[in-house]
Rosetta silent file (secondary structure, phi, psi, omega in degrees, C-alpha in Angstrom):
SEQUENCE: MTFTRMSDVTTRPDPMIPCKPGAEDLEAMNNRIVWMDMLYKLEGRDKRDHPKRGLYTGLHKRHFSTFPGVDEN
SCORE:     score description
SCORE:     0.000 S_00000001
   1 L     0.000  136.019 -162.053    7.959  -31.705   -5.782 S_00000001
   2 L   -86.863  172.135  168.780    7.548  -28.387   -3.131 S_00000001
   3 L  -126.920  111.358  151.327    5.091  -25.719   -4.341 S_00000001
   4 L   -53.116  156.688  148.252    5.288  -22.146   -3.104 S_00000001
   5 L  -130.831  156.628 -177.837    1.704  -21.040   -2.669 S_00000001
   6 L  -114.356   56.139  165.670    1.415  -17.216   -3.236 S_00000001
   7 L   -78.768  -48.607 -152.963   -0.231  -17.209   -0.445 S_00000001
   8 L  -100.762  -17.884  178.390    3.156  -17.682    1.188 S_00000001
   9 L   -99.269  -42.373 -162.970    5.216  -15.416   -0.608 S_00000001
  10 L   -66.729  -41.379 -157.900    2.732  -12.068   -1.018 S_00000001
  11 L   -51.865  -54.323  178.401    1.933  -12.388    2.736 S_00000001
  12 L  -117.815  170.659  179.280    5.873  -10.871    3.700 S_00000001
  13 L  -105.072  169.180 -165.022    7.911   -9.449    2.450 S_00000001
  14 L   -90.667  143.203  173.163   10.816   -9.739    0.119 S_00000001
  15 L   -56.001  -21.499  103.397   13.850   -8.715    2.052 S_00000001
  16 L    -2.842    5.109 -145.160   15.799   -7.324   -1.543 S_00000001
  17 L  -145.630   80.268  155.112   13.331   -4.754   -2.337 S_00000001
  18 L    48.385   34.770 -146.969   13.336   -1.599   -0.865 S_00000001
  19 L   -72.777  -14.044 -147.708   11.283    0.032    1.686 S_00000001
  20 L  -137.191  152.966 -137.668   12.671    3.308    1.434 S_00000001
  21 L  -105.656  140.889  179.793   13.339    5.651   -1.490 S_00000001
  22 L    99.011 -103.078   89.070   16.652    5.704   -3.489 S_00000001
  23 L  -109.655   46.491  173.911   19.434    3.695   -1.355 S_00000001
  24 L   -87.568   -9.152  172.576   18.134    4.566    1.321 S_00000001
  25 L  -120.980  101.640 -116.605   17.613    1.631    2.523 S_00000001
  26 L   -66.239  -21.533 -179.648   20.590    0.082    3.720 S_00000001
  27 L   -39.867  -63.615 -129.506   19.191   -3.136    4.848 S_00000001
  28 L   -92.359  -54.290  174.358   17.240   -3.903    2.182 S_00000001
  29 H   -86.359  -32.341  160.926   20.795   -3.224   -0.255 S_00000001
  30 H   -75.528   35.683 -158.663   22.621   -5.172    1.486 S_00000001
  31 H  -117.691  -12.637  167.137   21.012   -8.036    1.814 S_00000001
  32 H  -103.783    0.999  161.256   21.930   -7.362   -2.293 S_00000001
  33 H   -63.871  -79.739 -176.954   25.481   -7.057   -1.706 S_00000001
  34 L   -82.482   61.272 -171.991   25.453  -10.788   -0.076 S_00000001
  35 L  -130.209  -83.943 -153.074   22.704  -11.974   -2.365 S_00000001
  36 L   -94.079  129.772 -165.516   25.064  -11.078   -6.165 S_00000001
  37 L   108.869  -22.476 -175.113   28.894  -12.210   -3.726 S_00000001
  38 H  -107.000  -39.142  154.828   27.742  -15.564   -3.268 S_00000001
  39 H    -7.699  -84.954 -179.337   26.575  -15.380   -6.636 S_00000001
  40 H   -33.922  -86.244  175.942   29.872  -14.522   -7.706 S_00000001
  41 H   -55.505  -58.425  169.774   31.592  -17.158   -5.782 S_00000001
  42 H    -3.535  -70.863 -176.514   29.363  -19.717   -6.562 S_00000001
  43 H   -52.238  -25.776  176.260   30.091  -19.118   -9.955 S_00000001
  44 L    89.534    9.531 -179.304   34.412  -19.117   -9.241 S_00000001
  45 L   -82.069   55.734  140.719   34.580  -15.469  -10.734 S_00000001
  46 L  -102.887  -73.993  178.024   36.960  -15.512   -7.620 S_00000001
  47 L   -40.476  152.010 -128.814   39.499  -17.217   -9.152 S_00000001
  48 L   -72.250  -33.207 -109.621   42.341  -16.278  -10.852 S_00000001
  49 L  -143.510  -41.177 -155.739   41.380  -18.292  -14.232 S_00000001
  50 L   -82.294  141.297 -178.245   37.912  -17.742  -14.480 S_00000001
  51 L   -44.653  -71.332 -140.298   37.014  -15.545  -18.196 S_00000001
  52 L   -89.507   24.271 -169.130   34.531  -12.998  -16.219 S_00000001
  53 L  -104.704 -178.254  -99.405   36.352  -12.647  -12.742 S_00000001
  54 L    -6.367   92.786 -171.459   35.848  -10.081  -11.384 S_00000001
  55 L  -127.791  156.096 -174.486   32.591   -9.292  -12.844 S_00000001
  56 L  -172.075   12.846  156.279   29.301   -9.388  -11.265 S_00000001
  57 L   -69.159  143.265  138.447   27.578   -8.673  -14.818 S_00000001
  58 L    75.545   19.167 -164.892   24.694  -11.117  -15.955 S_00000001
  59 H  -100.375  -11.825  171.237   25.158  -12.957  -12.706 S_00000001
  60 H   -66.328  -24.752 -176.343   21.682  -11.601  -11.393 S_00000001
  61 H   -98.145  -12.151  131.779   20.067  -13.042  -14.722 S_00000001
  62 H   -36.707  -60.103 -168.635   21.714  -15.917  -14.710 S_00000001
  63 L  -120.046   35.656 -176.947   20.621  -17.664  -11.611 S_00000001
  64 L   -72.473  120.745  149.596   16.847  -15.805  -11.981 S_00000001
  65 L  -118.367  143.845  124.139   13.990  -18.018  -10.805 S_00000001
  66 L   -15.193   86.175 -171.375   10.717  -17.785  -11.331 S_00000001
  67 L   -73.405  150.008 -149.740    7.821  -18.526   -9.019 S_00000001
  68 L   -43.525  118.309 -156.018    6.143  -21.642  -10.217 S_00000001
  69 L    65.235   14.384  170.234    4.043  -20.894  -13.321 S_00000001
  70 L   -73.417   98.143 -167.333    4.810  -17.184  -13.388 S_00000001
  71 L   -72.284  133.338  177.037    6.234  -16.030  -16.938 S_00000001
  72 L   -35.507  -47.238 -165.526   10.170  -14.213  -17.071 S_00000001
  73 L    14.058    0.000    0.000    8.207  -11.635  -18.817 S_00000001
């Protein structure tokens, strides 16, 4: 089992959290688009017969992972 030390996590900025106001941080916004598109394809929502085809709703919540010992509240 591998654990991530909190010091490793907190010393590097999250590439999906914008550093500029609104949607001005294009790099962070593009990272979010790539992430959501990957989740969309991972679930097979790009397939014609998938019941949620065309919907990105719920993808982040379904695949959200927390750090060990941290509650999701």
